[in-house]
Each structure stands twice: as C-alpha cells, then as structure tokens.
Amino acid sequence: MIVVGVDGSAAARAAVEWAADDALRMRVPLRIVHAVDRSPYQIGKFPTADWPDALLRQGHRVLADAAAVARDRQPEIDVTTRVLEGPPALVLREQADMADDASGPADEVVIGTRGHGGFAGALLGSVSAHVAGQARSPVVVVRAEPHPVRGRIVVGVDDSPECEPALAYAFRQASLRGSELRALHAWQLPVHAFAPEIAYDMDEVRQAQYRLVRDRVEAMEKEYPQVNVVEEVQSAHPVDALGAASEEADLVVVGSHGRGTLGSVLLGSVSRGVLHHAHCAVAVVRGR
C-alpha cells in the first residue's frame, strides 16, 4: 500500500499524482490521508463548539478532491480515504507504519512540500523532516513545481549500511519506470589529508572509491539485469553532487538512519541537505 498525505495545496495534488502513478506501477492500493489537528483552536478564551464540524467538513472536501485527482490520473487503482485526528506528522507516520496489519509498513509514503498548512511547509515542512526521519517506509517528498520527465533516477552510494536499502529501492523504481539509474558517490579528503607531511596516492584513492561503487551496485545488478546503470564518482560534497544531479533526474534516493524519537533531528546532514536543495522529488529510505 502507498500512503499519501493531503491538505488541499498544490503540493498535495502533486503528491497524489506521484502516488497514483507509483500505485499503478507497484500494483498496490492507494490510501489518501488528511489530518485534522484541533490543537491550534483549543484556546480557552475562544469558543470551539463550531470548529470540529467545520474542520471535519473541510477534511472530507480535501479528501474527495484528492481522490478524484487520483482516479482521474490512474482509473485502475484502488483508492481509499481517511480523515484522522491528530498532528499531521504523527498521523502520517502512524499510517505509514501500520498501513496493513497483514503485511506491515506501507510500501511508500508520499508528501508534498511548498504548500500551505497541514503536511507542507514554506521550504521543507517540519512534517516532511519528521516523517522522513522516523517512518519505517520509504518517504518520497514531492515538489509542487512542475518537473519535466527525464527518465533518470539518481541514488547516493557510500559505504554505510543505510546505502543498501536505498539502492534496493532505487533499482526497483528504475525497473518499474524503465529509467536509467545513476549511482553517484561523492567523497572529500579529510582535512588532515592536506597536510604536506602526509603523502597520498590520489590514483589509489580514486580507485578505492570506484571499487566501493562497483561492489555496492554489482549485487543489485544481478536482481535487476534490465536496469541500465551509470556509475559515477565525484570529488565533491555529497549534498552538492546530488543536488546538481537532481536537475536532470526524476527522483533522487538517499539512505537514512532515522533513529528513535529524534529521527527528524538525526535524519543526517546529507539526507536533510538533499531534501532542502534537490530540484526534483527525493526519496529517503531507511532500513527496516
């Protein structure tokens, strides 16, 4: 199942379109979720008797519009909707982690950004960071701005354990979409490497970086032989390299540890940086 959060914004519409397309490709149902958060209105000196019904009515309108977008986009998919009470970040994360009692977490969670209120924020809403840092499912953050189809997916590759689930997700997406997969590893010498008294064989360093990418990619190529993979190593900061690559991509995939209640804080500087600066959709994938 794919879960998508909506709030009536243009970014949410873009997220629904993305989620509907992926639901068709993955052959899974789509659940559209709207969170009703009463907490901003629960102030003692202000009457709130009329707010609950008004908020629920608005929520049902938002869901009806989003469901119509999804069904118009992909008539074959199974679409359900839910209005749930609570802070949007918590509601969406719980829906992601318990999408299906039989199979566990959702296949994917989709959130729009650059919208207003609810699931979106001014640049990268706190909801996006919170869910990406804590949800057990891959979290896709979709930009509201139109983006031409490039037929390419970029995945960040490094030597961390978080790289493996990110690679697996990227290969699956490339296979489903028929896209080229660009496996990108960006590296920088440590500060002490520039000390004149320490000698470095730069050719050897570069060869080691290429071997790292090759070893990571090789195992996945056996499972997805139909995917055209381009391996690339750059001497650059990973955020800069992945941000530049995103200009010619449909999706950038990064791994994340996302630990515990501080998941949004511990999302990782690279994951957070890419989420803020990428020009296309970004998928944050953590190990289950």
Short mmCIF file of N, CA, C and O in Angstrom, two decimals, residues 63-145:
data_model
loop_
_atom_site.label_atom_id
_atom_site.label_comp_id
_atom_site.label_asym_id
_atom_site.label_seq_id
_atom_site.Cartn_x
_atom_site.Cartn_y
_atom_site.Cartn_z
N LEU A 63 -10.27 15.46 0.91
CA LEU A 63 -10.10 14.06 0.51
C LEU A 63 -10.86 13.73 -0.76
O LEU A 63 -10.36 13.00 -1.63
N ALA A 64 -12.08 14.26 -0.89
CA ALA A 64 -12.87 13.99 -2.09
C ALA A 64 -12.16 14.53 -3.33
O ALA A 64 -12.10 13.87 -4.37
N ASP A 65 -11.61 15.74 -3.22
CA ASP A 65 -10.88 16.33 -4.34
C ASP A 65 -9.63 15.50 -4.67
O ASP A 65 -9.33 15.26 -5.85
N ALA A 66 -8.90 15.08 -3.64
CA ALA A 66 -7.68 14.30 -3.86
C ALA A 66 -7.99 12.94 -4.48
O ALA A 66 -7.28 12.48 -5.39
N ALA A 67 -9.07 12.30 -4.02
CA ALA A 67 -9.45 11.01 -4.59
C ALA A 67 -9.83 11.15 -6.05
O ALA A 67 -9.51 10.27 -6.87
N ALA A 68 -10.51 12.25 -6.39
CA ALA A 68 -10.88 12.49 -7.79
C ALA A 68 -9.63 12.65 -8.66
O ALA A 68 -9.57 12.13 -9.78
N VAL A 69 -8.63 13.36 -8.13
CA VAL A 69 -7.37 13.52 -8.87
C VAL A 69 -6.71 12.16 -9.10
O VAL A 69 -6.26 11.85 -10.21
N ALA A 70 -6.67 11.33 -8.06
CA ALA A 70 -6.03 10.02 -8.18
C ALA A 70 -6.76 9.13 -9.18
O ALA A 70 -6.12 8.47 -10.02
N ARG A 71 -8.08 9.11 -9.12
CA ARG A 71 -8.85 8.23 -10.01
C ARG A 71 -8.82 8.74 -11.45
O ARG A 71 -8.81 7.94 -12.39
N ASP A 72 -8.79 10.06 -11.64
CA ASP A 72 -8.65 10.60 -12.99
C ASP A 72 -7.28 10.26 -13.55
O ASP A 72 -7.13 9.98 -14.75
N ARG A 73 -6.29 10.31 -12.69
CA ARG A 73 -4.92 10.06 -13.12
C ARG A 73 -4.70 8.58 -13.48
O ARG A 73 -4.11 8.26 -14.51
N GLN A 74 -5.18 7.70 -12.60
CA GLN A 74 -5.00 6.26 -12.80
C GLN A 74 -6.29 5.54 -12.43
O GLN A 74 -6.46 5.09 -11.29
N PRO A 75 -7.23 5.42 -13.35
CA PRO A 75 -8.55 4.83 -13.04
C PRO A 75 -8.50 3.40 -12.52
O PRO A 75 -9.45 2.96 -11.86
N GLU A 76 -7.43 2.68 -12.78
CA GLU A 76 -7.38 1.26 -12.42
C GLU A 76 -7.02 1.01 -10.96
O GLU A 76 -7.21 -0.11 -10.47
N ILE A 77 -6.51 2.00 -10.26
CA ILE A 77 -6.01 1.72 -8.90
C ILE A 77 -7.14 1.74 -7.88
O ILE A 77 -8.19 2.36 -8.08
N ASP A 78 -6.91 1.07 -6.77
CA ASP A 78 -7.85 1.02 -5.65
C ASP A 78 -7.54 2.18 -4.71
O ASP A 78 -6.44 2.24 -4.14
N VAL A 79 -8.49 3.11 -4.54
CA VAL A 79 -8.27 4.32 -3.74
C VAL A 79 -9.19 4.33 -2.54
O VAL A 79 -10.41 4.14 -2.67
N THR A 80 -8.63 4.54 -1.35
CA THR A 80 -9.42 4.75 -0.14
C THR A 80 -8.97 6.05 0.51
O THR A 80 -7.86 6.54 0.25
N THR A 81 -9.84 6.61 1.38
CA THR A 81 -9.53 7.86 2.05
C THR A 81 -9.79 7.74 3.54
O THR A 81 -10.64 6.96 3.97
N ARG A 82 -9.06 8.54 4.33
CA ARG A 82 -9.25 8.56 5.77
C ARG A 82 -9.05 9.97 6.31
O ARG A 82 -8.04 10.62 6.00
N VAL A 83 -9.99 10.42 7.13
CA VAL A 83 -9.81 11.62 7.94
C VAL A 83 -9.47 11.17 9.35
O VAL A 83 -10.23 10.41 9.96
N LEU A 84 -8.33 11.61 9.86
CA LEU A 84 -7.88 11.19 11.18
C LEU A 84 -7.50 12.41 12.02
O LEU A 84 -7.02 13.40 11.48
N GLU A 85 -7.73 12.32 13.31
CA GLU A 85 -7.43 13.43 14.19
C GLU A 85 -6.04 13.30 14.78
O GLU A 85 -5.61 12.20 15.14
N GLY A 86 -5.35 14.44 14.85
CA GLY A 86 -4.03 14.46 15.46
C GLY A 86 -3.08 15.33 14.67
O GLY A 86 -3.40 15.79 13.57
N PRO A 87 -1.89 15.57 15.21
CA PRO A 87 -0.87 16.33 14.47
C PRO A 87 -0.52 15.62 13.17
O PRO A 87 -0.36 14.39 13.16
N PRO A 88 -0.43 16.35 12.07
CA PRO A 88 -0.20 15.70 10.76
C PRO A 88 1.01 14.77 10.73
O PRO A 88 0.94 13.69 10.17
N ALA A 89 2.12 15.18 11.34
CA ALA A 89 3.32 14.34 11.29
C ALA A 89 3.09 13.00 11.98
O ALA A 89 3.45 11.94 11.45
N LEU A 90 2.44 13.03 13.13
CA LEU A 90 2.18 11.80 13.87
C LEU A 90 1.18 10.92 13.14
O LEU A 90 1.36 9.70 13.03
N VAL A 91 0.12 11.53 12.61
CA VAL A 91 -0.91 10.78 11.89
C VAL A 91 -0.30 10.07 10.69
O VAL A 91 -0.53 8.87 10.47
N LEU A 92 0.49 10.78 9.92
CA LEU A 92 1.04 10.20 8.70
C LEU A 92 2.05 9.12 9.02
O LEU A 92 2.09 8.07 8.36
N ARG A 93 2.86 9.34 10.03
CA ARG A 93 3.84 8.32 10.40
C ARG A 93 3.15 7.05 10.89
O ARG A 93 3.54 5.93 10.54
N GLU A 94 2.10 7.19 11.69
CA GLU A 94 1.38 6.02 12.18
C GLU A 94 0.71 5.28 11.04
O GLU A 94 0.69 4.04 11.01
N GLN A 95 0.15 6.00 10.08
CA GLN A 95 -0.47 5.36 8.92
C GLN A 95 0.57 4.61 8.09
O GLN A 95 0.31 3.54 7.56
N ALA A 96 1.75 5.20 8.00
CA ALA A 96 2.82 4.55 7.24
C ALA A 96 3.27 3.27 7.91
O ALA A 96 3.48 2.25 7.26
N ASP A 97 3.40 3.31 9.24
CA ASP A 97 3.94 2.15 9.96
C ASP A 97 2.91 1.04 10.14
O ASP A 97 3.28 -0.10 10.40
N MET A 98 1.62 1.39 10.02
CA MET A 98 0.57 0.37 10.22
C MET A 98 -0.40 0.38 9.04
O MET A 98 -1.61 0.28 9.23
N ALA A 99 0.13 0.49 7.85
CA ALA A 99 -0.73 0.59 6.67
C ALA A 99 -1.58 -0.66 6.48
O ALA A 99 -2.73 -0.60 6.07
N ASP A 100 -0.98 -1.79 6.77
CA ASP A 100 -1.68 -3.06 6.56
C ASP A 100 -1.27 -4.03 7.66
O ASP A 100 -0.09 -4.39 7.77
N ASP A 101 -2.21 -4.44 8.48
CA ASP A 101 -1.88 -5.31 9.60
C ASP A 101 -1.25 -6.62 9.15
O ASP A 101 -0.47 -7.24 9.86
N ALA A 102 -1.59 -7.04 7.91
CA ALA A 102 -1.08 -8.33 7.44
C ALA A 102 0.36 -8.22 6.94
O ALA A 102 1.16 -9.12 7.17
N SER A 103 0.67 -7.14 6.27
CA SER A 103 1.99 -7.04 5.64
C SER A 103 2.90 -6.01 6.28
O SER A 103 4.07 -5.89 5.89
N GLY A 104 2.43 -5.26 7.26
CA GLY A 104 3.30 -4.32 7.95
C GLY A 104 3.29 -2.94 7.35
O GLY A 104 2.27 -2.46 6.87
N PRO A 105 4.45 -2.27 7.36
CA PRO A 105 4.52 -0.87 6.93
C PRO A 105 4.13 -0.69 5.47
O PRO A 105 4.13 -1.63 4.67
N ALA A 106 3.80 0.56 5.13
CA ALA A 106 3.45 0.89 3.76
C ALA A 106 4.63 0.67 2.83
O ALA A 106 5.79 0.72 3.23
N ASP A 107 4.32 0.41 1.57
CA ASP A 107 5.38 0.30 0.57
C ASP A 107 6.08 1.63 0.37
O ASP A 107 7.27 1.67 0.02
N GLU A 108 5.34 2.71 0.60
CA GLU A 108 5.87 4.04 0.33
C GLU A 108 4.95 5.08 0.96
O GLU A 108 3.74 4.87 1.07
N VAL A 109 5.52 6.18 1.41
CA VAL A 109 4.76 7.32 1.90
C VAL A 109 5.11 8.51 1.03
O VAL A 109 6.29 8.75 0.73
N VAL A 110 4.11 9.28 0.62
CA VAL A 110 4.35 10.42 -0.27
C VAL A 110 3.83 11.68 0.39
O VAL A 110 2.70 11.72 0.89
N ILE A 111 4.65 12.72 0.39
CA ILE A 111 4.30 14.01 0.98
C ILE A 111 4.64 15.10 -0.01
O ILE A 111 5.69 15.06 -0.65
N GLY A 112 3.77 16.11 -0.10
CA GLY A 112 4.08 17.28 -0.90
C GLY A 112 4.76 18.34 -0.06
O GLY A 112 4.58 18.40 1.15
N THR A 113 5.55 19.18 -0.69
CA THR A 113 6.18 20.28 0.03
C THR A 113 6.04 21.56 -0.77
O THR A 113 5.78 21.54 -1.98
N ARG A 114 6.19 22.70 -0.06
CA ARG A 114 5.95 24.04 -0.58
C ARG A 114 4.46 24.33 -0.71
O ARG A 114 4.03 25.06 -1.58
N GLY A 115 3.65 23.73 0.14
CA GLY A 115 2.23 24.01 0.17
C GLY A 115 1.90 24.92 1.33
O GLY A 115 2.73 25.69 1.79
N HIS A 116 0.67 24.81 1.85
CA HIS A 116 0.29 25.61 3.00
C HIS A 116 -0.36 24.72 4.04
O HIS A 116 -1.19 23.90 3.74
N GLY A 117 0.09 24.89 5.29
CA GLY A 117 -0.54 24.17 6.40
C GLY A 117 -0.39 22.67 6.29
O GLY A 117 0.27 22.13 5.42
N GLY A 118 -0.99 21.97 7.25
CA GLY A 118 -1.08 20.51 7.20
C GLY A 118 0.24 19.83 6.95
O GLY A 118 1.16 19.92 7.75
N PHE A 119 0.35 19.13 5.83
CA PHE A 119 1.52 18.31 5.56
C PHE A 119 2.64 19.07 4.88
O PHE A 119 3.63 18.48 4.53
N ALA A 120 2.49 20.37 4.61
CA ALA A 120 3.52 21.05 3.84
C ALA A 120 4.04 22.26 4.60
O ALA A 120 3.46 22.74 5.54
N GLY A 121 5.18 22.77 4.16
CA GLY A 121 5.79 23.91 4.83
C GLY A 121 6.33 24.90 3.84
O GLY A 121 6.22 24.73 2.63
N ALA A 122 6.96 25.97 4.33
CA ALA A 122 7.44 27.03 3.47
C ALA A 122 8.53 26.54 2.53
O ALA A 122 8.54 26.86 1.36
N LEU A 123 9.47 25.75 3.02
CA LEU A 123 10.51 25.21 2.16
C LEU A 123 10.51 23.69 2.24
O LEU A 123 10.24 23.00 1.29
N LEU A 124 10.79 23.21 3.42
CA LEU A 124 10.68 21.77 3.67
C LEU A 124 10.02 21.66 5.03
O LEU A 124 10.65 21.87 6.04
N GLY A 125 8.74 21.38 5.06
CA GLY A 125 8.00 21.43 6.31
C GLY A 125 8.57 20.51 7.36
O GLY A 125 9.20 19.50 7.07
N SER A 126 8.34 20.87 8.61
CA SER A 126 8.79 20.02 9.71
C SER A 126 8.14 18.65 9.62
O SER A 126 8.70 17.65 10.08
N VAL A 127 6.96 18.58 9.04
CA VAL A 127 6.30 17.28 8.86
C VAL A 127 7.13 16.39 7.96
O VAL A 127 7.34 15.21 8.24
N SER A 128 7.62 16.93 6.85
CA SER A 128 8.42 16.14 5.92
C SER A 128 9.66 15.59 6.61
O SER A 128 10.00 14.42 6.49
N ALA A 129 10.37 16.46 7.35
CA ALA A 129 11.57 16.02 8.04
C ALA A 129 11.25 14.99 9.11
O ALA A 129 11.97 14.00 9.28
N HIS A 130 10.17 15.22 9.84
CA HIS A 130 9.78 14.29 10.92
C HIS A 130 9.45 12.91 10.35
O HIS A 130 9.94 11.89 10.85
N VAL A 131 8.61 12.87 9.33
CA VAL A 131 8.20 11.58 8.77
C VAL A 131 9.38 10.89 8.09
O VAL A 131 9.58 9.68 8.26
N ALA A 132 10.18 11.64 7.34
CA ALA A 132 11.33 11.04 6.67
C ALA A 132 12.33 10.49 7.66
O ALA A 132 13.00 9.49 7.40
N GLY A 133 12.43 11.11 8.84
CA GLY A 133 13.37 10.65 9.84
C GLY A 133 12.89 9.49 10.67
O GLY A 133 13.70 8.78 11.26
N GLN A 134 11.57 9.26 10.72
CA GLN A 134 11.06 8.26 11.64
C GLN A 134 10.27 7.13 11.00
O GLN A 134 10.22 6.03 11.55
N ALA A 135 9.61 7.36 9.88
CA ALA A 135 8.80 6.31 9.27
C ALA A 135 9.67 5.15 8.82
O ALA A 135 10.78 5.34 8.34
N ARG A 136 9.13 3.94 8.98
CA ARG A 136 9.88 2.75 8.55
C ARG A 136 9.83 2.56 7.04
O ARG A 136 10.64 1.84 6.48
N SER A 137 8.89 3.18 6.38
CA SER A 137 8.73 3.05 4.93
C SER A 137 9.56 4.10 4.20
O SER A 137 9.90 5.14 4.77
N PRO A 138 9.89 3.86 2.93
CA PRO A 138 10.49 4.93 2.13
C PRO A 138 9.54 6.13 2.08
O PRO A 138 8.33 5.97 1.93
N VAL A 139 10.10 7.32 2.23
CA VAL A 139 9.31 8.55 2.23
C VAL A 139 9.72 9.39 1.03
O VAL A 139 10.89 9.76 0.89
N VAL A 140 8.76 9.69 0.15
CA VAL A 140 9.02 10.50 -1.03
C VAL A 140 8.47 11.90 -0.80
O VAL A 140 7.28 12.06 -0.51
N VAL A 141 9.33 12.89 -0.94
CA VAL A 141 8.92 14.29 -0.81
C VAL A 141 8.87 14.88 -2.21
O VAL A 141 9.88 14.93 -2.92
N VAL A 142 7.67 15.32 -2.62
CA VAL A 142 7.42 15.77 -3.99
C VAL A 142 7.29 17.28 -4.03
O VAL A 142 6.57 17.87 -3.22
N ARG A 143 7.96 17.91 -4.95
CA ARG A 143 7.88 19.36 -5.13
C ARG A 143 6.58 19.73 -5.84
O ARG A 143 6.09 19.00 -6.71
N ALA A 144 6.05 20.91 -5.49
CA ALA A 144 4.82 21.37 -6.13
C ALA A 144 5.09 21.83 -7.57
O ALA A 144 4.21 21.74 -8.43
N GLU A 145 6.29 22.35 -7.83
CA GLU A 145 6.59 22.90 -9.14
C GLU A 145 6.64 21.79 -10.20
O GLU A 145 7.17 20.71 -9.95
#
